[in-house]
Amino acid sequence: MNSHPIIEHIPRLRRYARALVGDRYAADDLVQDTLERAFVKLHLWRPGSNMRAWLFTIMHNVFVNQARSHRPEVELDMEELSTLSVKASQPDHVELADVDKALRSVAPEQREVLLLVAVEQMTYGEVAKALSIPIGTVMSRLSRGRERLRHVMSGASVVPLKVVK
Amino acid sequence: MSMSITDDELHAYADGELAPELRAGVEQYLAQHPDESERVRAYTTQNGLLRALYNPVLDEPVPERMTRGISRRVSRAWPRFALAAGVMFAGIAIGWVLRGTGIAPFPADVPFARRAAIAHAVFSPEVRHPVEVGADQEDHLVKWLSKRLGTDLKAPKLDVLGYLLVGGRLLSGPQGPVAQFMYQDAKGLRLTMYVSSQKGETADTAFRFAQEGRVSVFYWVDRHYGYALSGEMGRETLLRVANVVYKQLNP
């Protein structure tokens, strides 16, 4: 069983899901749902094409559908966020847990792009394909996501997130 | 002398995606614009922090539920994926599980004997997780599967033929839950018995034989339940086992 090509991608799917949704269990559920859908749709995957990209596209769709059907349960504590006061230029002082918290304040569609670029190290073109968006949208989401993260981490005036309940 | 450097180029520079011939220009620009330089440094720092934060996930052991076996996944999600399950089994079987077993691809509507042969081919080679519940918990296994199938199941005793119960697992079929019992002889040769509800079948049947690639199957219907005995062995050898099984189930 371990020889199935999907299996070797699971660790990366888990890493991305963890970064995307934060909570460990919710992240693994996202991976599980993604794998289930991938198995059902396996006949649509063209042998020889990029399986990683295909799986990330499926995960993106599952994530978007989930976000649409139930609003995020995690409420952001803006006060806490604004007191992170982490200087991005001083990584020695950065608590990694604070980075995770700050990442939650980045809008989901920007977070996706940011993580695919920064963590998954996809090219901009690969991100555009995985998320089915034009490359210009990739660049604008990347830019806004990074700025958002930078402001939160530097303790600069935080633009209040629209609170979704 | 001002150069025009776009925001996109700064990101591409931070991500190492900028064409090499443009790098020198950006570096020159950054040297003259400390704020922009600080911004690019923040981006690369973010990249590093995010990787440092999430890369350890790569080294975490993958939860067993994710790799365990397709049918395990199917049975967990049984009500939701009842329909998908059949397709899943068929689709996956075509692609890879049965590679080398000699079983030909088939459409989603899979006959009973072939489903049994597939389940045999999928799980009998499993070294670490051939069954969900082992023979050491036989009582629990039989009760659990009986409850899920809605009938009193029995795990036949095949010791006289040299086959010992390994255990069993719950699978998913087009008409609901399916039970699979697995047996093994001293040489490690495995047999599986596949039991599923056959609501459409009213008449009991005699033994039927099917050859699915290397897997031989004897199957029959008895009181609305279908039974299939599968093994990679000759017809006569399997028939001997099937007779013993049948007698034990119909004393």
Coordinates of C-alpha atoms in Angstrom, one line a residue:
Chain A
M1 CA 0.0 0.0 0.0
N2 CA 2.8 2.4 0.8
S3 CA 3.8 2.4 -2.8
H4 CA 0.7 4.3 -3.8
P5 CA 1.9 7.7 -5.3
I6 CA -0.6 9.7 -3.3
I7 CA 0.9 8.5 0.0
E8 CA 4.2 10.1 -0.5
H9 CA 2.5 13.5 -0.7
I10 CA 0.6 13.2 2.6
P11 CA 3.3 14.8 4.8
R12 CA 3.3 17.9 2.6
L13 CA -0.4 18.0 2.6
R14 CA -0.4 17.8 6.3
R15 CA 2.2 20.6 6.6
Y16 CA 0.2 22.9 4.4
A17 CA -3.1 22.1 6.1
R18 CA -1.6 22.7 9.6
A19 CA -0.4 26.1 8.5
L20 CA -3.6 26.9 6.7
V21 CA -6.1 26.0 9.5
G22 CA -3.9 26.1 12.6
D23 CA -5.6 23.5 14.6
R24 CA -3.9 20.2 14.4
Y25 CA -7.1 18.0 14.4
A26 CA -9.0 20.3 12.0
A27 CA -5.9 20.2 9.7
D28 CA -5.8 16.4 9.7
D29 CA -9.5 16.3 9.0
L30 CA -8.9 18.6 6.0
V31 CA -6.2 16.2 4.8
Q32 CA -8.4 13.2 5.3
D33 CA -11.3 14.8 3.4
T34 CA -8.8 15.7 0.6
L35 CA -7.5 12.2 0.4
E36 CA -11.0 10.8 0.3
R37 CA -11.9 13.1 -2.6
A38 CA -8.7 12.3 -4.3
F39 CA -9.3 8.6 -4.2
V40 CA -12.8 9.1 -5.6
K41 CA -11.5 11.3 -8.4
L42 CA -8.3 9.3 -9.0
H43 CA -9.6 8.3 -12.5
L44 CA -9.5 12.0 -13.4
W45 CA -5.9 12.3 -12.6
R46 CA -3.8 12.1 -15.8
P47 CA -0.8 9.9 -15.3
G48 CA 2.4 11.8 -15.9
S49 CA 0.9 15.1 -14.8
N50 CA 1.9 16.7 -11.5
M51 CA 0.2 14.8 -8.7
R52 CA 1.3 17.3 -6.0
A53 CA -0.4 20.2 -7.9
W54 CA -3.5 18.0 -8.4
L55 CA -3.7 17.2 -4.7
F56 CA -3.2 20.8 -3.6
T57 CA -5.9 21.8 -5.9
I58 CA -8.3 19.3 -4.3
M59 CA -7.3 20.5 -0.9
H60 CA -7.9 24.1 -1.9
N61 CA -11.4 23.2 -3.1
V62 CA -12.2 21.2 0.1
F63 CA -10.9 24.1 2.2
V64 CA -13.0 26.7 0.3
N65 CA -16.1 24.6 0.6
Q66 CA -15.6 24.0 4.3
A67 CA -15.0 27.7 4.9
R68 CA -18.1 28.5 3.0
S69 CA -20.3 26.0 4.8
H70 CA -19.2 26.8 8.3
R71 CA -17.6 30.0 9.4
P72 CA -14.3 29.8 11.2
E73 CA -14.8 28.8 14.8
V74 CA -11.7 30.5 16.0
E75 CA -12.2 34.1 17.0
L76 CA -9.3 36.3 16.8
D77 CA -8.3 38.2 19.8
M78 CA -7.2 41.5 18.2
E79 CA -5.8 42.8 21.5
E80 CA -3.6 39.8 21.8
L81 CA -2.5 40.1 18.2
S82 CA -1.6 43.7 18.5
T83 CA 0.5 43.1 21.5
L84 CA 2.7 40.5 19.8
S85 CA 5.0 43.3 19.0
V86 CA 7.4 41.1 17.2
K87 CA 10.1 42.8 15.2
A88 CA 10.2 40.9 12.0
S89 CA 13.8 41.9 11.5
Q90 CA 14.7 40.3 14.8
P91 CA 13.9 36.7 14.2
D92 CA 15.9 35.7 17.3
H93 CA 13.2 37.2 19.4
V94 CA 10.3 35.8 17.5
E95 CA 8.3 33.1 19.2
L96 CA 7.2 30.8 16.5
A97 CA 3.9 30.3 18.2
D98 CA 3.3 34.0 17.7
V99 CA 3.9 33.7 14.0
D100 CA 1.2 31.0 13.9
K101 CA -1.1 33.4 15.7
A102 CA -0.2 36.3 13.4
L103 CA -0.9 34.1 10.4
R104 CA -4.5 33.6 11.6
S105 CA -5.0 37.2 11.0
V106 CA -4.2 37.0 7.4
A107 CA -7.3 36.5 5.2
P108 CA -7.6 32.8 4.1
E109 CA -7.2 33.4 0.4
Q110 CA -4.0 35.4 1.1
R111 CA -2.8 32.9 3.6
E112 CA -3.2 30.1 1.0
V113 CA -1.0 32.0 -1.5
L114 CA 1.5 33.0 1.1
L115 CA 1.9 29.5 2.4
L116 CA 2.2 27.9 -1.0
V117 CA 5.0 30.3 -1.9
A118 CA 6.8 30.4 1.4
V119 CA 6.4 26.9 2.8
E120 CA 5.5 24.8 -0.2
Q121 CA 7.9 26.8 -2.3
M122 CA 5.8 26.7 -5.4
T123 CA 6.5 29.1 -8.2
Y124 CA 4.0 31.8 -8.8
G125 CA 2.9 29.9 -11.9
E126 CA 2.3 26.7 -9.9
V127 CA 0.3 28.6 -7.3
A128 CA -1.9 30.2 -10.0
K129 CA -2.6 26.7 -11.4
A130 CA -3.2 25.1 -8.0
L131 CA -5.7 27.7 -7.0
S132 CA -7.1 28.3 -10.5
I133 CA -6.5 32.1 -10.3
P134 CA -4.6 34.4 -12.6
I135 CA -1.0 35.1 -11.8
G136 CA -1.9 38.8 -11.2
T137 CA -4.2 37.7 -8.4
V138 CA -1.5 35.5 -7.0
M139 CA 0.8 38.5 -6.8
S140 CA -1.8 40.8 -5.2
R141 CA -2.8 38.2 -2.6
L142 CA 0.8 37.5 -1.8
S143 CA 1.6 41.2 -1.4
R144 CA -1.4 41.8 0.8
G145 CA -0.8 38.7 2.9
R146 CA 2.8 39.6 3.5
E147 CA 2.0 43.1 4.4
R148 CA -0.6 42.0 6.8
L149 CA 1.7 39.6 8.4
R150 CA 4.5 42.1 8.6
H151 CA 2.2 44.7 10.2
V152 CA 0.8 42.3 12.8
M153 CA 4.3 41.0 13.6
S154 CA 5.8 44.4 13.9
G155 CA 3.0 45.5 16.3
A156 CA 2.1 48.2 13.8
S157 CA -1.4 49.5 13.8
V158 CA -3.5 46.5 13.0
V159 CA -6.3 47.0 10.6
P160 CA -9.2 45.4 12.4
L161 CA -10.2 42.2 10.7
K162 CA -13.8 41.9 9.8
V163 CA -14.9 39.7 12.5
V164 CA -16.8 36.7 11.1
K165 CA -19.2 35.0 13.4
Chain B
M1 CA 18.5 58.5 -11.8
S2 CA 15.5 56.5 -10.7
M3 CA 14.9 52.9 -11.7
S4 CA 11.5 51.5 -11.9
I5 CA 11.1 48.4 -9.8
T6 CA 7.7 46.9 -9.4
D7 CA 6.2 45.4 -6.3
D8 CA 6.0 42.1 -8.1
E9 CA 9.8 42.2 -8.8
L10 CA 10.5 42.7 -5.1
H11 CA 8.5 39.7 -4.2
A12 CA 10.1 37.7 -6.9
Y13 CA 13.5 38.8 -5.6
A14 CA 12.6 37.7 -2.1
D15 CA 11.4 34.3 -3.3
G16 CA 14.3 33.7 -5.6
E17 CA 12.0 33.8 -8.6
L18 CA 13.4 36.8 -10.3
A19 CA 15.2 36.3 -13.6
P20 CA 19.0 36.4 -13.0
E21 CA 19.5 39.3 -15.4
L22 CA 17.1 41.5 -13.3
R23 CA 18.7 40.8 -9.9
A24 CA 21.5 43.3 -10.1
G25 CA 19.0 46.0 -10.9
V26 CA 16.9 45.2 -7.9
E27 CA 19.9 45.0 -5.6
Q28 CA 21.0 48.4 -6.8
Y29 CA 17.6 49.8 -6.1
L30 CA 17.4 48.3 -2.7
A31 CA 20.8 49.7 -1.8
Q32 CA 19.4 53.1 -2.5
H33 CA 16.0 52.6 -0.7
P34 CA 16.4 51.4 2.9
D35 CA 12.7 51.1 3.5
E36 CA 12.2 48.9 0.6
S37 CA 15.2 46.9 1.5
E38 CA 13.8 46.4 5.0
R39 CA 10.5 45.3 3.4
V40 CA 12.2 42.6 1.3
R41 CA 14.2 41.4 4.3
A42 CA 10.9 41.1 6.2
Y43 CA 9.5 38.9 3.4
T44 CA 12.5 36.6 3.4
T45 CA 12.3 36.4 7.2
Q46 CA 8.7 35.5 7.0
N47 CA 9.5 32.7 4.6
G48 CA 12.1 31.4 6.9
L49 CA 9.9 31.6 10.0
L50 CA 7.0 29.9 8.3
R51 CA 9.2 27.1 7.2
A52 CA 10.7 26.8 10.6
L53 CA 7.3 26.7 12.1
Y54 CA 5.6 24.1 9.9
N55 CA 8.4 22.0 8.5
P56 CA 8.5 19.8 11.6
V57 CA 5.1 18.5 10.5
L58 CA 6.9 16.7 7.7
D59 CA 8.6 14.5 10.3
E60 CA 5.5 13.7 12.3
P61 CA 4.4 10.1 11.8
V62 CA 1.4 10.1 9.4
P63 CA -1.7 9.1 11.2
E64 CA -2.6 5.5 10.4
R65 CA -6.1 6.4 9.3
M66 CA -4.6 8.2 6.3
T67 CA -2.6 5.3 4.9
R68 CA -4.3 2.4 6.4
G69 CA -6.3 1.0 3.5
I70 CA -8.9 2.4 1.3
S71 CA -11.7 0.3 2.8
R72 CA -10.9 1.5 6.2
R73 CA -11.4 5.0 5.0
V74 CA -14.6 4.0 3.3
S75 CA -16.0 2.2 6.4
R76 CA -15.3 5.2 8.6
A77 CA -17.2 7.4 6.3
W78 CA -19.8 4.8 5.5
P79 CA -23.1 6.7 5.4
R80 CA -21.7 9.7 3.6
F81 CA -19.7 7.8 1.1
A82 CA -21.8 4.8 0.5
L83 CA -22.1 5.5 -3.2
A84 CA -18.6 6.7 -3.6
A85 CA -17.3 3.6 -1.9
G86 CA -18.2 1.3 -4.8
V87 CA -16.7 3.7 -7.3
M88 CA -13.7 4.1 -5.1
F89 CA -13.1 0.4 -4.9
A90 CA -13.6 0.0 -8.6
G91 CA -11.5 3.0 -9.5
I92 CA -8.6 2.2 -7.3
A93 CA -8.6 -1.4 -8.1
I94 CA -8.2 -0.5 -11.7
G95 CA -5.4 1.8 -11.1
W96 CA -3.0 0.1 -8.8
V97 CA -4.2 -2.3 -6.1
L98 CA -4.7 -5.1 -8.4
R99 CA -1.6 -4.5 -10.6
G100 CA 0.0 -7.8 -11.2
T101 CA -2.8 -9.8 -9.9
G102 CA -4.2 -10.4 -13.3
I103 CA -7.6 -9.0 -12.5
A104 CA -9.0 -7.0 -15.4
P105 CA -10.5 -3.5 -15.0
F106 CA -14.2 -3.4 -14.6
P107 CA -17.1 -0.9 -14.4
A108 CA -18.5 0.4 -11.2
D109 CA -21.2 -2.2 -11.0
V110 CA -19.0 -5.0 -9.7
P111 CA -20.3 -8.5 -9.3
F112 CA -20.2 -10.1 -5.9
A113 CA -17.5 -12.6 -6.6
R114 CA -15.3 -10.0 -8.1
R115 CA -15.7 -7.7 -5.1
A116 CA -14.7 -10.5 -2.8
A117 CA -11.7 -11.2 -5.0
I118 CA -10.7 -7.6 -4.9
A119 CA -11.0 -7.4 -1.2
H120 CA -8.9 -10.5 -1.0
A121 CA -6.2 -9.1 -3.3
V122 CA -6.2 -5.8 -1.4
F123 CA -5.8 -7.1 2.1
S124 CA -4.2 -10.5 2.0
P125 CA -0.8 -9.1 1.1
E126 CA -0.9 -6.6 4.0
V127 CA 1.9 -7.4 6.4
R128 CA 1.3 -4.9 9.2
H129 CA -2.5 -4.4 9.0
P130 CA -4.1 -7.4 7.3
V131 CA -7.0 -7.1 9.7
E132 CA -8.7 -4.5 11.9
V133 CA -9.4 -6.8 14.8
G134 CA -7.2 -9.8 15.4
A135 CA -8.1 -13.3 16.3
D136 CA -7.0 -12.7 19.9
Q137 CA -10.3 -10.8 20.2
E138 CA -12.4 -13.2 18.2
D139 CA -15.5 -12.8 20.4
H140 CA -15.4 -9.0 20.0
L141 CA -14.7 -9.3 16.3
V142 CA -17.6 -11.6 15.6
K143 CA -20.0 -9.5 17.7
W144 CA -18.9 -6.3 16.1
L145 CA -19.2 -7.6 12.6
S146 CA -22.5 -9.3 13.4
K147 CA -23.9 -6.1 14.7
R148 CA -22.8 -4.1 11.7
L149 CA -24.2 -6.6 9.2
G150 CA -27.4 -7.2 11.2
T151 CA -27.1 -11.0 11.4
D152 CA -25.4 -13.5 13.6
L153 CA -22.1 -14.2 11.9
K154 CA -19.7 -17.1 12.7
A155 CA -16.0 -17.2 12.0
P156 CA -15.6 -20.8 10.7
K157 CA -12.9 -22.9 12.3
L158 CA -10.6 -24.1 9.7
D159 CA -7.9 -25.5 12.0
V160 CA -8.4 -29.0 10.7
L161 CA -7.4 -27.8 7.2
G162 CA -4.4 -26.0 8.6
Y163 CA -5.8 -22.5 8.4
L164 CA -5.9 -20.3 11.5
L165 CA -8.0 -17.2 11.9
V166 CA -6.0 -14.0 11.6
G167 CA -8.9 -11.7 12.3
G168 CA -11.3 -9.6 10.3
R169 CA -12.3 -6.2 9.1
L170 CA -15.4 -4.3 8.1
L171 CA -15.6 -3.2 4.5
S172 CA -18.1 -1.4 2.4
G173 CA -20.2 -2.8 -0.4
P174 CA -23.0 -1.5 -2.5
Q175 CA -25.7 -2.9 -0.2
G176 CA -24.1 -1.9 3.1
P177 CA -21.4 -3.2 5.4
V178 CA -19.4 -6.2 4.5
A179 CA -17.4 -8.5 6.7
Q180 CA -14.1 -10.1 5.8
F181 CA -12.5 -12.8 7.8
M182 CA -8.9 -13.8 7.1
Y183 CA -7.2 -17.1 7.6
Q184 CA -3.6 -18.1 7.2
D185 CA -1.8 -21.4 7.0
A186 CA 1.7 -22.3 8.4
K187 CA 3.3 -21.2 5.1
G188 CA 1.6 -17.8 5.3
L189 CA -0.9 -18.6 2.5
R190 CA -4.1 -16.6 3.1
L191 CA -7.8 -17.2 2.6
T192 CA -10.5 -14.7 3.1
M193 CA -14.2 -15.1 3.7
Y194 CA -16.3 -12.2 2.5
V195 CA -19.9 -11.9 3.8
S196 CA -22.4 -9.3 2.7
S197 CA -26.1 -8.8 2.8
Q198 CA -27.7 -9.7 -0.5
K199 CA -31.2 -8.1 -0.1
G200 CA -32.0 -8.5 -3.8
E201 CA -31.3 -12.2 -3.8
T202 CA -34.2 -14.2 -2.4
A203 CA -33.2 -17.7 -3.5
D204 CA -30.4 -19.6 -1.9
T205 CA -27.9 -20.8 -4.3
A206 CA -25.4 -23.6 -4.7
F207 CA -21.7 -23.1 -4.8
R208 CA -20.6 -21.1 -7.8
F209 CA -17.0 -20.7 -8.8
A210 CA -15.2 -17.7 -10.3
Q211 CA -11.7 -17.2 -11.3
E212 CA -10.5 -13.5 -10.9
G213 CA -7.0 -13.4 -12.1
R214 CA -5.0 -15.5 -9.7
V215 CA -7.7 -15.5 -7.1
S216 CA -10.2 -18.4 -7.0
V217 CA -13.6 -17.7 -5.5
F218 CA -16.3 -20.0 -4.3
Y219 CA -19.5 -18.1 -3.5
W220 CA -23.1 -18.8 -2.6
V221 CA -26.2 -17.1 -1.2
D222 CA -27.8 -18.3 2.0
R223 CA -30.7 -16.6 3.7
H224 CA -30.2 -13.2 2.1
Y225 CA -26.4 -13.2 2.8
G226 CA -23.8 -13.7 0.2
Y227 CA -20.6 -15.7 1.2
A228 CA -17.5 -15.8 -0.8
L229 CA -14.3 -17.7 0.0
S230 CA -11.3 -16.4 -1.9
G231 CA -7.7 -17.7 -2.1
E232 CA -4.8 -17.9 -4.5
M233 CA -5.1 -21.6 -4.9
G234 CA -6.6 -24.2 -7.2
R235 CA -10.2 -24.9 -7.5
E236 CA -10.2 -28.3 -5.9
T237 CA -8.2 -27.1 -2.9
L238 CA -10.5 -24.2 -2.3
L239 CA -13.6 -26.3 -2.8
R240 CA -12.5 -28.5 0.1
V241 CA -12.3 -25.5 2.3
A242 CA -15.6 -24.1 1.0
N243 CA -17.3 -27.4 1.9
V244 CA -16.0 -27.2 5.5
V245 CA -17.1 -23.6 5.8
Y246 CA -20.6 -24.3 4.4
K247 CA -21.1 -27.2 6.8
Q248 CA -20.1 -25.2 9.8
L249 CA -22.4 -22.4 8.9
N250 CA -25.3 -24.8 8.2
P251 CA -25.0 -27.5 10.9

